[in-house]
Coordinates of C-alpha atoms in Angstrom, one line a residue:
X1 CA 89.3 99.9 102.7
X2 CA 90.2 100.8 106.6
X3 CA 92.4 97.8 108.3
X4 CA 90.1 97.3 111.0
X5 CA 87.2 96.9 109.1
X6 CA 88.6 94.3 106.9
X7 CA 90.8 93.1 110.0
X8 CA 86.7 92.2 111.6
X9 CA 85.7 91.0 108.2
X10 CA 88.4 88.2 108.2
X11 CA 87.1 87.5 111.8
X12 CA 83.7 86.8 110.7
X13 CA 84.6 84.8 108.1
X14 CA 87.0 82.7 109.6
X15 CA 84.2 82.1 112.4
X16 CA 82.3 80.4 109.8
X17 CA 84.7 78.4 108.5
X18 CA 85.9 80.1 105.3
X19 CA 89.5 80.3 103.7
X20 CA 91.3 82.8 102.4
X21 CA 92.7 81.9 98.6
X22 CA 96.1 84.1 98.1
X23 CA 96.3 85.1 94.4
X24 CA 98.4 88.3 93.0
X25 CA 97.7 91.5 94.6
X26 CA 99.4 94.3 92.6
X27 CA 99.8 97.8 95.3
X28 CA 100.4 101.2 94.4
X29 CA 103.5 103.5 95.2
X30 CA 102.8 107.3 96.1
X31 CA 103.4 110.2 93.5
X32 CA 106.6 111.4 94.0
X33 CA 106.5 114.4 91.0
X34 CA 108.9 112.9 89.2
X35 CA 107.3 110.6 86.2
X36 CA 106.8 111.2 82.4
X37 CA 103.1 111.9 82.3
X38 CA 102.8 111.1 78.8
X39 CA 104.2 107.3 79.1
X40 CA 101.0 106.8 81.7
X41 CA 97.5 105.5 81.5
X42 CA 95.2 107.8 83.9
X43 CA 92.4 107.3 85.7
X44 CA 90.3 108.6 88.6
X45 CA 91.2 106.6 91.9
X46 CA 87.8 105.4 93.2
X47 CA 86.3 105.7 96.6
X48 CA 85.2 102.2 96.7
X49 CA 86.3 98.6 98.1
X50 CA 88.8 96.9 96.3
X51 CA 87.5 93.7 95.0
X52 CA 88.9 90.1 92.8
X53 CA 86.7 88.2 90.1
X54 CA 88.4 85.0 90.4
X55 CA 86.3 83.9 86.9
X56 CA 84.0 82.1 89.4
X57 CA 83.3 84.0 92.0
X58 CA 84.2 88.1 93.7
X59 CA 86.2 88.0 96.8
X60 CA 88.0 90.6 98.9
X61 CA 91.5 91.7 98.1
X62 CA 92.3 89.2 100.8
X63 CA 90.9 86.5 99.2
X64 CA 87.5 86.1 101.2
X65 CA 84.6 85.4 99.3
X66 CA 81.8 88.7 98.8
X67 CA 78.3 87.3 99.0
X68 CA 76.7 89.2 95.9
X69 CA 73.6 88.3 94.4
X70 CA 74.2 85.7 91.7
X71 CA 72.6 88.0 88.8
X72 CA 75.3 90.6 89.7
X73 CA 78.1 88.8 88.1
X74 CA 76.2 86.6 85.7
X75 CA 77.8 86.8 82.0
X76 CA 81.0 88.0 83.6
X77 CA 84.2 86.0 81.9
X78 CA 86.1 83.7 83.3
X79 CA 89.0 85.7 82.6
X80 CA 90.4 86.8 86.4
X81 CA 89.9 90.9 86.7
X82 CA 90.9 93.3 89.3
X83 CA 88.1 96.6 90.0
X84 CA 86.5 98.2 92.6
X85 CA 83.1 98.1 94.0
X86 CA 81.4 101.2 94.1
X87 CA 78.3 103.0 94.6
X88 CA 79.8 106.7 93.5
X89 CA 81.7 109.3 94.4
X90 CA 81.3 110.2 98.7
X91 CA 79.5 106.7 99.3
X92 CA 82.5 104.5 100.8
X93 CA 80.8 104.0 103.6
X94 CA 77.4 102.7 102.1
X95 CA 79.8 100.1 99.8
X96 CA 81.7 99.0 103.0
X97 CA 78.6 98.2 104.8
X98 CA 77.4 96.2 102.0
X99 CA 80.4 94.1 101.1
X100 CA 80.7 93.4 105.2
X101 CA 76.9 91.9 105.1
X102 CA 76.2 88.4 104.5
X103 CA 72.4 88.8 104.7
X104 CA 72.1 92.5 102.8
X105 CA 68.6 93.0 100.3
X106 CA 69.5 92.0 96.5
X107 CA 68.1 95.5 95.5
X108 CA 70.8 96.7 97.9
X109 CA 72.9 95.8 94.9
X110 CA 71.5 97.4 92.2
X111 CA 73.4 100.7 92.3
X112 CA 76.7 98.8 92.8
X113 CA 79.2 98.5 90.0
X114 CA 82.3 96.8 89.6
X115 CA 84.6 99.3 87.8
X116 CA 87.6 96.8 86.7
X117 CA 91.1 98.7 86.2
X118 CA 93.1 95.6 85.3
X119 CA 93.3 91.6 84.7
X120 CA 96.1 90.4 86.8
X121 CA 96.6 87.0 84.2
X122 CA 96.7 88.8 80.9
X123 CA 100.2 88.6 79.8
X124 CA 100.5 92.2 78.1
X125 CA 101.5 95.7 78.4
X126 CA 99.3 98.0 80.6
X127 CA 98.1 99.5 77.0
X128 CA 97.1 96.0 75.9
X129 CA 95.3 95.6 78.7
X130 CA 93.5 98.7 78.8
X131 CA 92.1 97.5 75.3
X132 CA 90.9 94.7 76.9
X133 CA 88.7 96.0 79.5
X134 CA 87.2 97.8 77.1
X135 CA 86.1 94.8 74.9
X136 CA 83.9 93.9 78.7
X137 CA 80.9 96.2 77.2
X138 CA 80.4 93.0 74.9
X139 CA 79.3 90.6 78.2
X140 CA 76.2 92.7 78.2
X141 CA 76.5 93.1 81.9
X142 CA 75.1 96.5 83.6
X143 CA 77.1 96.2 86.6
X144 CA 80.3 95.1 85.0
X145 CA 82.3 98.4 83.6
X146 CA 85.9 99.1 82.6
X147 CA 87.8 102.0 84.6
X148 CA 87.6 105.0 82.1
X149 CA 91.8 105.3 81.1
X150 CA 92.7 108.2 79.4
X151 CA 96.5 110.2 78.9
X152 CA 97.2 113.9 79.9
X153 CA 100.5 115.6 77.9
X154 CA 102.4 117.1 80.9
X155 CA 102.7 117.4 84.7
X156 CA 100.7 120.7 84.5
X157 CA 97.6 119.3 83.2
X158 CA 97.8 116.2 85.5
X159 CA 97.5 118.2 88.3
X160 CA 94.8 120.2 86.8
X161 CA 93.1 117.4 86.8
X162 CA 93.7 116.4 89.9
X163 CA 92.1 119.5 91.2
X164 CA 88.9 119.0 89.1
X165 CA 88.3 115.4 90.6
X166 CA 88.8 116.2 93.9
X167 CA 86.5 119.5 93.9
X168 CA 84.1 117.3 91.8
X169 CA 84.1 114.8 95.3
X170 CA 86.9 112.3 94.1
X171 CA 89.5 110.8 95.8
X172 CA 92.6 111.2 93.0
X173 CA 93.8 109.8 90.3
X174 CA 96.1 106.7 89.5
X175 CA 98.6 106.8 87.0
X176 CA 99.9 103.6 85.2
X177 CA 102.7 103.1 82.7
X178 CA 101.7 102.0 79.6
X179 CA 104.3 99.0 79.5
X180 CA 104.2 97.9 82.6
X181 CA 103.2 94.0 83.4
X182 CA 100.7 93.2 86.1
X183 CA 102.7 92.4 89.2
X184 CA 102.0 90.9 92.3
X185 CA 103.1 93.8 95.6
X186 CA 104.6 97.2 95.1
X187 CA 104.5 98.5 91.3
X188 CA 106.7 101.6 91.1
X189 CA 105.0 101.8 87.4
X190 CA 101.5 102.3 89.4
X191 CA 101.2 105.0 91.0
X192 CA 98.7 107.2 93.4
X193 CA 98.4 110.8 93.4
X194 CA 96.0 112.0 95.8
X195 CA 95.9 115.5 98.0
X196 CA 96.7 114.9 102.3
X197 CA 95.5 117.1 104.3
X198 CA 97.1 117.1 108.1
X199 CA 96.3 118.4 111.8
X200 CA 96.8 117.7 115.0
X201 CA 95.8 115.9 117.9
X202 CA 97.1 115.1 121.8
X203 CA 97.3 111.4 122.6
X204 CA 94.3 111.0 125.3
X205 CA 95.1 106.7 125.1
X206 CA 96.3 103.1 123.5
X207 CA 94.8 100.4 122.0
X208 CA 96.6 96.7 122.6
X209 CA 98.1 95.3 119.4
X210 CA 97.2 92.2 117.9
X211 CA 99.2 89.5 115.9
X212 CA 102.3 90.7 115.0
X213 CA 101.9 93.2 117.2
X214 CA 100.7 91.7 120.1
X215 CA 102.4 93.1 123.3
X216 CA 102.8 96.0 121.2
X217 CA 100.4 99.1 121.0
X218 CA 97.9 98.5 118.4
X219 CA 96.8 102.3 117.6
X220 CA 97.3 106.2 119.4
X221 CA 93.9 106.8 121.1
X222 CA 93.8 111.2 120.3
X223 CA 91.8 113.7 121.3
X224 CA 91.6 117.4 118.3
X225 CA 90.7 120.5 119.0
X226 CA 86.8 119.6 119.0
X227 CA 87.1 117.1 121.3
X228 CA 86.5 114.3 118.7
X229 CA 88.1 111.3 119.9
X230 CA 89.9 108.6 117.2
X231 CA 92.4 106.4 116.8
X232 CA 95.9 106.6 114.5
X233 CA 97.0 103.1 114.3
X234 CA 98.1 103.3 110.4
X235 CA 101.8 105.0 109.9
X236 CA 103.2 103.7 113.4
X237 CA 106.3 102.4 113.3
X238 CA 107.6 98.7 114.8
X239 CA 109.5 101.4 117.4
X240 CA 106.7 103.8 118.0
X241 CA 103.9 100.5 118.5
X242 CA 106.9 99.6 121.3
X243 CA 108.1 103.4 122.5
X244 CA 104.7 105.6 121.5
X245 CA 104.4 109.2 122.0
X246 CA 103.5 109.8 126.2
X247 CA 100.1 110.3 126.3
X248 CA 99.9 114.8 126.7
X249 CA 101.7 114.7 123.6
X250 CA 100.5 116.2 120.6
X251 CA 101.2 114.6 117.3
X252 CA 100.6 115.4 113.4
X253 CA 98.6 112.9 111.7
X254 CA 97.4 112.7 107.8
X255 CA 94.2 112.5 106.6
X256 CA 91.3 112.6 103.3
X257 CA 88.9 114.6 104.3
X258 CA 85.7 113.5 106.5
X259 CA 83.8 110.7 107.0
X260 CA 79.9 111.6 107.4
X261 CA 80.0 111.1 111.5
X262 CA 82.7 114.3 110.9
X263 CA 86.1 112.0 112.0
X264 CA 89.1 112.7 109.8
X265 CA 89.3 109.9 107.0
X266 CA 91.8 107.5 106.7
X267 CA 93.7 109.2 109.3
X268 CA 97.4 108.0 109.5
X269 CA 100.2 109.3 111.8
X270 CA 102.6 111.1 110.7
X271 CA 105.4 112.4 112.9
X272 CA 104.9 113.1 116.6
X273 CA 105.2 116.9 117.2
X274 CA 108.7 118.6 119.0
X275 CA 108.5 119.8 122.2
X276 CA 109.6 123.4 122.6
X277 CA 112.7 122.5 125.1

């Protein structure tokens, strides 16, 4: 889920008085080409929002409580599990909305499932814990489903499949290693493979940092070549937030594909562009 949107969900909820509960948060590294395919669980990475069942309640990755309807979790275990809410494949935006509002219709949650891909508690291997989630079937729950996890023999056929899911509307895939422990931060055994695409845009303004950053520039303001103005605050360095490129300049920026109001998605900066000297 985009910083800023979870950055005005913490917002709200602090306003009204509601803690954050810190529990372990396991994070992906990036595909670097250079794993044994066959050692690794795979699955599709899903367009979704990241959510916790604490074995009481859902909350954000953060820790923030999600106000679904009580039948959407009722049977669930107590057992703590880590998933993704999702509505399908191109609806990120419909999911974000949703989790973000207190008040939304029950029915609004009808088509939302929470596809767990691991239980951050359960002492095993990954491949212990894959045979876990698939025992969930037996709380009876519609809206409770296990991440499909299947293996692939070699490098070529992951990235065969990487091809289908993404021409099929996916996002990527995730690869896990089948003996890794769950692991609060970084997890060099779980990794992301997803396709970037990149452009360009001229910095056109600033945004004011806030926290940590405060003092500091908070995100590039750009203009691209259609005039669509958008802001690159992900992938800026503690040195570029306090030196950023001079507004005229033209940077690179990374992105995955668009959202439906036609602005590059999760657009991050990458490098600023070199001036012919």
């Amino acid at each position: 889920m985009r910083a800023w949107m979870w950055a005005g969900l913490a917002m709200l909820l602090v306003a009204q008085g509601l803690c954050a509960q810190q529990a372990p948060l396991q994070l992906a590294e990036s595909y670097q080409g250079e794993v044994q395919v066959e050692q690794y669980w795979i699955s599709e990475k899903l367009d979704g929002v990241r959510g916790r069942w604490d074995g009481e309640q859902l909350q954000t990755r953060s820790g923030y409580p999600i106000r679904s309807p009580a039948w959407f979790t009722q049977g669930w275990p107590t057992q703590p599990m880590d998933g993704e809410l999702w509505l399908g494949r191109g609806r990120f935006e419909q999911i974000s909305a949703l989790v973000r509002t207190s008040d939304a219709p029950e029915q609004d949650w009808q088509q939302v499932r929470f596809m767990v891909f691991d239980l951050p508690t359960h002492a095993g291997a990954f491949s212990e814990r894959v045979a876990a989630m698939a025992r969930l079937s037996e709380h009876g729950s519609d809206y409770l489903v296990a991440v499909p996890q299947f293996r692939l023999a070699s490098t070529a056929a992951l990235e065969r499949e990487l091809e289908q899911v993404v021409a099929a509307g996916g996002e990527g895939l995730m690869l896990h290693h089948q003996a890794a422990r769950y692991q609060d931060g970084r997890n060099a055994a779980l990794i992301k493979f997803k396709p970037y695409d990149d452009a360009e845009a001229v910095v056109v303004g600033y945004t004011a940092g806030r926290g940590k950053y405060q003092g500091l520039v908070g995100a590039l303001v750009v203009e691209d070549e259609q005039g669509r103005r958008f802001r690159l605050g992900s992938g800026l360095s503690d040195a570029e937030r306090e030196q950023p490129p001079a507004l005229g300049v033209r940077v690179t920026y990374r992105y995955n594909g668009f959202t439906s109001s036609g602005l590059p998605r999760f657009a991050r900066f990458l490098r600023e562009r070199p001036v012919a000297r």
